[in-house]
Amino acid sequence: MPRTAETASFKFNHTMIRVKDPQASLKFYTEILGMDLVAENKFETFTLYFLAFDNGTPTTPENRFQREGILELTHNHGTESDPNFAGYANGNSDPGRGFGHIAITVDDVEAACARFEKLGVKFQKKLTDGKMKHIAFILDPDGYWVEVLPGSFKPQ
Amino acid sequence: MPRTAETASFKFNHTMIRVKDPQASLKFYTEILGMDLVAENKFETFTLYFLAFDNGTPTTPENRFQREGILELTHNHGTESDPNFAGYANGNSDPGRGFGHIAITVDDVEAACARFEKLGVKFQKKLTDGKMKHIAFILDPDGYWVEVLPGSFKPQ
């Protein structure tokens, strides 16, 4: 649908989630999922990490707000080593139910999930669990759900 | 950074959040933010709504998993009229802290926010609040934070 002039420039640039330990999260999102760390902004009490999949146009700290599909991780300094920090809610159970998941589409979901298993990734739902055999859910280091499904999937 | 073959096809396709009242949410995301409803999948106890900004290539129910920047809204039937339903956590306060926000980038953030005000949108942070004068946060019907910032923003 054509957009009105007032919203014609709008883009869904990013999704932000808080993470306990940035080293664990960066390893997961870059090494296991293959995103690039495109910018890092350190403030006094927190650091923001911006990640994205390479889409052919280089994403830089300067142009990162001009595309879609960015993931922003917020690290509040100290949570990674605070024995009293209980961790973040992943949004899928009470209390805290609301946010559900992020989703990664892939060409070959069987190969992607086989690789995740080999790399020791935790699954919320394997391809073989339940009725929907083309969809898996893996867990990031904070327990956030990451859906994995084929980009070619055509539901009814 | 070039990706390995194993993750070369991966895309950050969508972010899912639960919504209490789909009519209110669809009005907000389509009429106020300008997204298109690109697919709707009704199941016995819930309905999924997929929204996206028009990026020049038509997004259809069939190809919606082949791009980035999709927002998925999950409506568990009945929440909109259940007096005992307390609403969803927006992720930004305890209990339930974790998810932070989604962010929309725009060409003219002053004009965008002036229009939101005119349309009666609730603000978590107006442009004039606090130190960061180029960033606003508006609230969707469930209270999820939606950051609004210029696509041309170049932080340090």
Short mmCIF file of N, CA and C in Angstrom, two decimals, chain A residues 4-149:
data_model
loop_
_atom_site.label_atom_id
_atom_site.label_comp_id
_atom_site.label_asym_id
_atom_site.label_seq_id
_atom_site.Cartn_x
_atom_site.Cartn_y
_atom_site.Cartn_z
N THR A 4 1.45 7.49 2.93
CA THR A 4 1.28 8.93 2.83
C THR A 4 2.65 9.58 3.00
N ALA A 5 2.75 10.82 2.54
CA ALA A 5 4.03 11.54 2.61
C ALA A 5 4.53 11.62 4.05
N GLU A 6 3.59 11.69 4.99
CA GLU A 6 3.99 11.88 6.39
C GLU A 6 4.78 10.72 6.97
N THR A 7 4.57 9.52 6.45
CA THR A 7 5.27 8.35 7.00
C THR A 7 6.16 7.66 5.96
N ALA A 8 6.31 8.30 4.80
CA ALA A 8 7.00 7.65 3.68
C ALA A 8 8.46 7.30 4.00
N SER A 9 9.08 8.04 4.90
CA SER A 9 10.50 7.78 5.19
C SER A 9 10.70 6.79 6.34
N PHE A 10 9.61 6.37 6.98
CA PHE A 10 9.75 5.56 8.20
C PHE A 10 10.31 4.17 7.90
N LYS A 11 11.23 3.74 8.75
CA LYS A 11 11.80 2.38 8.66
C LYS A 11 11.77 1.75 10.04
N PHE A 12 11.58 0.43 10.09
CA PHE A 12 11.68 -0.32 11.35
C PHE A 12 13.17 -0.65 11.51
N ASN A 13 13.88 0.27 12.11
CA ASN A 13 15.35 0.18 12.15
C ASN A 13 15.88 -0.89 13.09
N HIS A 14 15.40 -0.91 14.34
CA HIS A 14 16.00 -1.86 15.27
C HIS A 14 15.07 -2.32 16.39
N THR A 15 15.52 -3.38 17.04
CA THR A 15 14.88 -3.95 18.22
C THR A 15 15.93 -3.98 19.31
N MET A 16 15.56 -3.52 20.50
CA MET A 16 16.54 -3.49 21.61
C MET A 16 16.16 -4.50 22.69
N ILE A 17 17.13 -5.28 23.11
CA ILE A 17 16.97 -6.17 24.26
C ILE A 17 18.16 -5.97 25.20
N ARG A 18 17.91 -6.15 26.50
CA ARG A 18 18.99 -6.04 27.48
C ARG A 18 19.70 -7.39 27.63
N VAL A 19 21.00 -7.36 27.81
CA VAL A 19 21.76 -8.60 27.98
C VAL A 19 22.61 -8.51 29.24
N LYS A 20 22.76 -9.65 29.88
CA LYS A 20 23.53 -9.72 31.13
C LYS A 20 25.03 -9.64 30.89
N ASP A 21 25.50 -10.42 29.92
CA ASP A 21 26.95 -10.56 29.69
C ASP A 21 27.24 -10.33 28.20
N PRO A 22 27.76 -9.18 27.86
CA PRO A 22 27.94 -8.87 26.44
C PRO A 22 28.91 -9.81 25.72
N GLN A 23 29.88 -10.33 26.45
CA GLN A 23 30.82 -11.24 25.76
C GLN A 23 30.10 -12.48 25.28
N ALA A 24 29.23 -13.02 26.13
CA ALA A 24 28.46 -14.21 25.75
C ALA A 24 27.49 -13.87 24.61
N SER A 25 26.84 -12.71 24.70
CA SER A 25 25.86 -12.35 23.68
C SER A 25 26.52 -12.04 22.34
N LEU A 26 27.65 -11.33 22.38
CA LEU A 26 28.32 -11.01 21.11
C LEU A 26 28.82 -12.27 20.43
N LYS A 27 29.30 -13.21 21.24
CA LYS A 27 29.76 -14.49 20.66
C LYS A 27 28.57 -15.19 19.97
N PHE A 28 27.44 -15.21 20.65
CA PHE A 28 26.26 -15.87 20.09
C PHE A 28 25.81 -15.19 18.79
N TYR A 29 25.65 -13.86 18.83
CA TYR A 29 25.07 -13.18 17.67
C TYR A 29 26.05 -13.06 16.50
N THR A 30 27.35 -13.01 16.79
CA THR A 30 28.30 -12.91 15.67
C THR A 30 28.78 -14.29 15.22
N GLU A 31 29.29 -15.08 16.14
CA GLU A 31 29.89 -16.36 15.71
C GLU A 31 28.86 -17.41 15.35
N ILE A 32 27.77 -17.45 16.13
CA ILE A 32 26.79 -18.52 15.88
C ILE A 32 25.74 -18.07 14.85
N LEU A 33 25.24 -16.84 14.98
CA LEU A 33 24.24 -16.38 14.00
C LEU A 33 24.85 -15.68 12.79
N GLY A 34 26.07 -15.16 12.92
CA GLY A 34 26.71 -14.56 11.75
C GLY A 34 26.42 -13.08 11.55
N MET A 35 25.94 -12.40 12.60
CA MET A 35 25.74 -10.95 12.47
C MET A 35 27.09 -10.24 12.61
N ASP A 36 27.15 -9.03 12.10
CA ASP A 36 28.33 -8.18 12.31
C ASP A 36 28.04 -7.20 13.44
N LEU A 37 29.06 -6.93 14.24
CA LEU A 37 28.97 -5.85 15.23
C LEU A 37 29.27 -4.57 14.46
N VAL A 38 28.26 -3.73 14.25
CA VAL A 38 28.45 -2.55 13.38
C VAL A 38 28.72 -1.27 14.17
N ALA A 39 28.44 -1.27 15.46
CA ALA A 39 28.76 -0.08 16.27
C ALA A 39 28.69 -0.45 17.73
N GLU A 40 29.44 0.29 18.53
CA GLU A 40 29.49 0.07 19.97
C GLU A 40 29.57 1.45 20.60
N ASN A 41 28.62 1.77 21.50
CA ASN A 41 28.62 3.09 22.14
C ASN A 41 28.67 2.91 23.64
N LYS A 42 29.80 3.30 24.21
CA LYS A 42 29.98 3.13 25.65
C LYS A 42 29.61 4.41 26.40
N PHE A 43 28.75 4.27 27.39
CA PHE A 43 28.37 5.38 28.25
C PHE A 43 28.87 5.05 29.66
N GLU A 44 28.60 5.92 30.60
CA GLU A 44 29.18 5.73 31.93
C GLU A 44 28.70 4.43 32.59
N THR A 45 27.41 4.17 32.50
CA THR A 45 26.88 3.01 33.22
C THR A 45 26.38 1.88 32.32
N PHE A 46 26.40 2.12 31.02
CA PHE A 46 25.93 1.08 30.10
C PHE A 46 26.64 1.20 28.76
N THR A 47 26.59 0.13 28.00
CA THR A 47 27.15 0.12 26.65
C THR A 47 26.10 -0.44 25.70
N LEU A 48 26.00 0.18 24.52
CA LEU A 48 25.08 -0.29 23.48
C LEU A 48 25.87 -0.96 22.36
N TYR A 49 25.43 -2.12 21.95
CA TYR A 49 26.05 -2.84 20.84
C TYR A 49 25.02 -2.97 19.73
N PHE A 50 25.39 -2.60 18.52
CA PHE A 50 24.48 -2.68 17.37
C PHE A 50 24.98 -3.77 16.42
N LEU A 51 24.09 -4.69 16.10
CA LEU A 51 24.45 -5.82 15.23
C LEU A 51 23.51 -5.90 14.05
N ALA A 52 24.03 -6.42 12.94
CA ALA A 52 23.18 -6.59 11.76
C ALA A 52 23.78 -7.64 10.84
N PHE A 53 22.92 -8.26 10.06
CA PHE A 53 23.39 -9.15 9.01
C PHE A 53 23.83 -8.30 7.83
N ASP A 54 24.97 -8.64 7.26
CA ASP A 54 25.46 -8.00 6.04
C ASP A 54 24.40 -8.19 4.95
N ASN A 55 23.92 -7.08 4.39
CA ASN A 55 22.89 -7.19 3.34
C ASN A 55 23.43 -6.69 2.00
N GLY A 56 24.74 -6.62 1.89
CA GLY A 56 25.34 -6.21 0.62
C GLY A 56 25.84 -4.78 0.65
N THR A 57 25.13 -3.92 1.40
CA THR A 57 25.58 -2.54 1.58
C THR A 57 26.29 -2.46 2.94
N PRO A 58 27.55 -2.04 2.98
CA PRO A 58 28.22 -2.02 4.28
C PRO A 58 27.47 -1.17 5.31
N THR A 59 27.25 -1.74 6.48
CA THR A 59 26.61 -1.01 7.57
C THR A 59 27.71 -0.50 8.48
N THR A 60 27.68 0.80 8.74
CA THR A 60 28.73 1.45 9.51
C THR A 60 28.11 2.17 10.71
N PRO A 61 28.93 2.62 11.65
CA PRO A 61 28.38 3.42 12.75
C PRO A 61 27.60 4.63 12.22
N GLU A 62 28.01 5.16 11.07
CA GLU A 62 27.40 6.38 10.53
C GLU A 62 26.07 6.13 9.83
N ASN A 63 25.94 5.01 9.14
CA ASN A 63 24.70 4.79 8.36
C ASN A 63 23.77 3.74 8.97
N ARG A 64 24.03 3.35 10.20
CA ARG A 64 23.27 2.23 10.78
C ARG A 64 21.81 2.55 11.03
N PHE A 65 21.42 3.81 10.97
CA PHE A 65 20.00 4.14 11.18
C PHE A 65 19.26 4.30 9.85
N GLN A 66 19.91 3.88 8.78
CA GLN A 66 19.31 4.01 7.45
C GLN A 66 18.89 2.68 6.86
N ARG A 67 18.83 1.64 7.66
CA ARG A 67 18.40 0.33 7.17
C ARG A 67 17.49 -0.32 8.20
N GLU A 68 16.97 -1.50 7.84
CA GLU A 68 16.16 -2.26 8.79
C GLU A 68 17.00 -3.45 9.29
N GLY A 69 16.45 -4.17 10.26
CA GLY A 69 17.10 -5.41 10.69
C GLY A 69 18.27 -5.27 11.63
N ILE A 70 18.31 -4.16 12.38
CA ILE A 70 19.39 -3.99 13.36
C ILE A 70 18.94 -4.54 14.71
N LEU A 71 19.85 -5.19 15.41
CA LEU A 71 19.59 -5.65 16.78
C LEU A 71 20.48 -4.82 17.71
N GLU A 72 19.86 -4.19 18.69
CA GLU A 72 20.62 -3.39 19.68
C GLU A 72 20.63 -4.16 21.00
N LEU A 73 21.81 -4.39 21.53
CA LEU A 73 21.95 -5.03 22.83
C LEU A 73 22.39 -3.98 23.84
N THR A 74 21.68 -3.89 24.95
CA THR A 74 22.06 -2.96 26.02
C THR A 74 22.67 -3.74 27.16
N HIS A 75 23.88 -3.36 27.52
CA HIS A 75 24.54 -3.98 28.68
C HIS A 75 24.67 -2.95 29.79
N ASN A 76 23.96 -3.20 30.88
CA ASN A 76 24.12 -2.36 32.06
C ASN A 76 25.34 -2.89 32.81
N HIS A 77 26.35 -2.07 32.90
CA HIS A 77 27.64 -2.52 33.43
C HIS A 77 27.51 -3.19 34.80
N GLY A 78 28.14 -4.32 34.93
CA GLY A 78 28.20 -5.01 36.23
C GLY A 78 27.29 -6.21 36.33
N THR A 79 26.25 -6.28 35.50
CA THR A 79 25.31 -7.41 35.62
C THR A 79 26.02 -8.75 35.40
N GLU A 80 27.04 -8.73 34.55
CA GLU A 80 27.70 -10.00 34.20
C GLU A 80 28.41 -10.63 35.39
N SER A 81 28.72 -9.82 36.43
CA SER A 81 29.47 -10.38 37.56
C SER A 81 28.76 -10.12 38.90
N ASP A 82 27.49 -9.74 38.84
CA ASP A 82 26.74 -9.43 40.06
C ASP A 82 25.99 -10.67 40.51
N PRO A 83 26.38 -11.25 41.66
CA PRO A 83 25.71 -12.49 42.11
C PRO A 83 24.25 -12.26 42.47
N ASN A 84 23.87 -11.00 42.68
CA ASN A 84 22.47 -10.70 43.03
C ASN A 84 21.61 -10.40 41.81
N PHE A 85 22.24 -10.37 40.63
CA PHE A 85 21.45 -10.09 39.43
C PHE A 85 20.77 -11.37 38.97
N ALA A 86 19.44 -11.33 38.95
CA ALA A 86 18.67 -12.55 38.68
C ALA A 86 18.54 -12.85 37.19
N GLY A 87 18.96 -11.93 36.34
CA GLY A 87 18.80 -12.16 34.90
C GLY A 87 17.56 -11.45 34.40
N TYR A 88 17.46 -11.36 33.08
CA TYR A 88 16.33 -10.66 32.47
C TYR A 88 15.20 -11.63 32.14
N ALA A 89 13.99 -11.08 32.09
CA ALA A 89 12.83 -11.86 31.67
C ALA A 89 12.87 -11.99 30.15
N ASN A 90 12.55 -13.18 29.65
CA ASN A 90 12.58 -13.34 28.19
C ASN A 90 11.22 -13.01 27.55
N GLY A 91 10.25 -12.65 28.38
CA GLY A 91 8.97 -12.20 27.86
C GLY A 91 7.94 -13.28 27.62
N ASN A 92 8.36 -14.55 27.79
CA ASN A 92 7.45 -15.64 27.43
C ASN A 92 6.79 -16.34 28.60
N SER A 93 6.98 -15.82 29.82
CA SER A 93 6.26 -16.39 30.95
C SER A 93 5.98 -15.29 31.96
N ASP A 94 5.00 -15.53 32.82
CA ASP A 94 4.66 -14.54 33.83
C ASP A 94 5.61 -14.63 35.01
N PRO A 95 5.93 -13.55 35.70
CA PRO A 95 5.59 -12.19 35.30
C PRO A 95 6.54 -11.73 34.21
N GLY A 96 6.07 -10.84 33.39
CA GLY A 96 6.96 -10.31 32.36
C GLY A 96 6.56 -10.72 30.97
N ARG A 97 5.45 -11.41 30.85
CA ARG A 97 4.99 -11.86 29.55
C ARG A 97 4.63 -10.65 28.68
N GLY A 98 5.12 -10.65 27.45
CA GLY A 98 4.83 -9.55 26.53
C GLY A 98 5.61 -9.77 25.24
N PHE A 99 6.87 -9.37 25.27
CA PHE A 99 7.76 -9.65 24.15
C PHE A 99 7.83 -11.14 23.90
N GLY A 100 7.91 -11.52 22.62
CA GLY A 100 7.94 -12.93 22.31
C GLY A 100 9.28 -13.45 21.83
N HIS A 101 9.73 -12.96 20.70
CA HIS A 101 10.98 -13.48 20.13
C HIS A 101 11.46 -12.60 18.99
N ILE A 102 12.69 -12.85 18.58
CA ILE A 102 13.14 -12.36 17.29
C ILE A 102 13.24 -13.58 16.38
N ALA A 103 13.23 -13.36 15.07
CA ALA A 103 13.24 -14.49 14.14
C ALA A 103 14.27 -14.28 13.05
N ILE A 104 14.99 -15.35 12.80
CA ILE A 104 16.00 -15.38 11.75
C ILE A 104 15.50 -16.31 10.65
N THR A 105 15.47 -15.82 9.42
CA THR A 105 15.12 -16.71 8.32
C THR A 105 16.40 -17.18 7.63
N VAL A 106 16.36 -18.39 7.16
CA VAL A 106 17.55 -19.05 6.60
C VAL A 106 17.14 -19.82 5.34
N ASP A 107 18.12 -20.10 4.50
CA ASP A 107 17.81 -20.88 3.29
C ASP A 107 17.55 -22.35 3.61
N ASP A 108 18.39 -22.91 4.48
CA ASP A 108 18.31 -24.35 4.75
C ASP A 108 18.17 -24.55 6.26
N VAL A 109 16.93 -24.70 6.71
CA VAL A 109 16.67 -24.74 8.15
C VAL A 109 17.22 -26.01 8.80
N GLU A 110 17.26 -27.11 8.04
CA GLU A 110 17.80 -28.36 8.59
C GLU A 110 19.30 -28.21 8.84
N ALA A 111 20.00 -27.65 7.86
CA ALA A 111 21.45 -27.46 8.00
C ALA A 111 21.76 -26.45 9.10
N ALA A 112 20.96 -25.38 9.16
CA ALA A 112 21.20 -24.36 10.19
C ALA A 112 21.04 -24.97 11.58
N CYS A 113 19.98 -25.76 11.77
CA CYS A 113 19.75 -26.34 13.09
C CYS A 113 20.77 -27.42 13.44
N ALA A 114 21.21 -28.17 12.44
CA ALA A 114 22.25 -29.17 12.68
C ALA A 114 23.53 -28.47 13.15
N ARG A 115 23.85 -27.35 12.52
CA ARG A 115 25.04 -26.59 12.93
C ARG A 115 24.86 -26.03 14.35
N PHE A 116 23.67 -25.51 14.66
CA PHE A 116 23.45 -24.99 16.02
C PHE A 116 23.64 -26.10 17.06
N GLU A 117 23.13 -27.28 16.75
CA GLU A 117 23.29 -28.41 17.69
C GLU A 117 24.76 -28.73 17.89
N LYS A 118 25.49 -28.75 16.79
CA LYS A 118 26.93 -29.05 16.85
C LYS A 118 27.66 -28.02 17.69
N LEU A 119 27.20 -26.77 17.63
CA LEU A 119 27.85 -25.68 18.37
C LEU A 119 27.35 -25.59 19.82
N GLY A 120 26.47 -26.51 20.21
CA GLY A 120 26.03 -26.53 21.61
C GLY A 120 24.94 -25.53 21.95
N VAL A 121 24.26 -25.00 20.94
CA VAL A 121 23.18 -24.04 21.20
C VAL A 121 22.00 -24.75 21.86
N LYS A 122 21.37 -24.06 22.82
CA LYS A 122 20.19 -24.63 23.47
C LYS A 122 18.95 -24.39 22.63
N PHE A 123 18.09 -25.40 22.59
CA PHE A 123 16.84 -25.30 21.83
C PHE A 123 15.64 -25.18 22.76
N GLN A 124 14.75 -24.28 22.43
CA GLN A 124 13.44 -24.23 23.07
C GLN A 124 12.51 -25.21 22.37
N LYS A 125 12.68 -25.31 21.05
CA LYS A 125 11.90 -26.24 20.23
C LYS A 125 12.76 -26.69 19.07
N LYS A 126 13.02 -27.97 18.98
CA LYS A 126 13.74 -28.50 17.83
C LYS A 126 12.77 -28.66 16.66
N LEU A 127 13.32 -28.80 15.47
CA LEU A 127 12.46 -28.98 14.29
C LEU A 127 11.53 -30.16 14.46
N THR A 128 12.02 -31.19 15.15
CA THR A 128 11.23 -32.42 15.28
C THR A 128 10.18 -32.35 16.39
N ASP A 129 10.25 -31.33 17.24
CA ASP A 129 9.25 -31.18 18.32
C ASP A 129 7.96 -30.59 17.76
N GLY A 130 6.84 -31.05 18.30
CA GLY A 130 5.55 -30.43 17.96
C GLY A 130 5.14 -30.64 16.51
N LYS A 131 4.16 -29.85 16.12
CA LYS A 131 3.59 -30.02 14.79
C LYS A 131 4.33 -29.29 13.69
N MET A 132 4.93 -28.15 14.05
CA MET A 132 5.51 -27.30 13.00
C MET A 132 6.97 -27.69 12.75
N LYS A 133 7.14 -28.62 11.83
CA LYS A 133 8.45 -29.24 11.61
C LYS A 133 9.44 -28.35 10.87
N HIS A 134 8.98 -27.20 10.40
CA HIS A 134 9.87 -26.31 9.65
C HIS A 134 10.38 -25.16 10.51
N ILE A 135 9.96 -25.14 11.79
CA ILE A 135 10.33 -24.03 12.67
C ILE A 135 11.03 -24.56 13.91
N ALA A 136 12.15 -23.90 14.27
CA ALA A 136 12.81 -24.20 15.53
C ALA A 136 12.90 -22.91 16.34
N PHE A 137 13.07 -23.07 17.64
CA PHE A 137 13.37 -21.93 18.49
C PHE A 137 14.64 -22.26 19.26
N ILE A 138 15.66 -21.40 19.11
CA ILE A 138 16.86 -21.56 19.91
C ILE A 138 16.87 -20.47 20.98
N LEU A 139 17.76 -20.62 21.95
CA LEU A 139 17.83 -19.66 23.06
C LEU A 139 19.15 -18.91 23.01
N ASP A 140 19.08 -17.61 23.16
CA ASP A 140 20.33 -16.84 23.24
C ASP A 140 20.84 -16.92 24.69
N PRO A 141 22.01 -16.36 24.98
CA PRO A 141 22.58 -16.54 26.32
C PRO A 141 21.71 -16.03 27.47
N ASP A 142 20.81 -15.08 27.20
CA ASP A 142 19.90 -14.60 28.25
C ASP A 142 18.60 -15.38 28.29
N GLY A 143 18.43 -16.30 27.38
CA GLY A 143 17.20 -17.07 27.33
C GLY A 143 16.14 -16.49 26.42
N TYR A 144 16.49 -15.42 25.69
CA TYR A 144 15.54 -14.89 24.70
C TYR A 144 15.36 -15.93 23.60
N TRP A 145 14.14 -16.03 23.14
CA TRP A 145 13.83 -16.99 22.08
C TRP A 145 14.20 -16.41 20.72
N VAL A 146 14.88 -17.21 19.91
CA VAL A 146 15.22 -16.84 18.54
C VAL A 146 14.60 -17.89 17.63
N GLU A 147 13.59 -17.49 16.89
CA GLU A 147 12.95 -18.42 15.95
C GLU A 147 13.86 -18.59 14.73
N VAL A 148 13.90 -19.80 14.21
CA VAL A 148 14.68 -20.08 13.00
C VAL A 148 13.72 -20.76 12.03
N LEU A 149 13.55 -20.18 10.87
CA LEU A 149 12.61 -20.75 9.89
C LEU A 149 13.09 -20.46 8.48
#
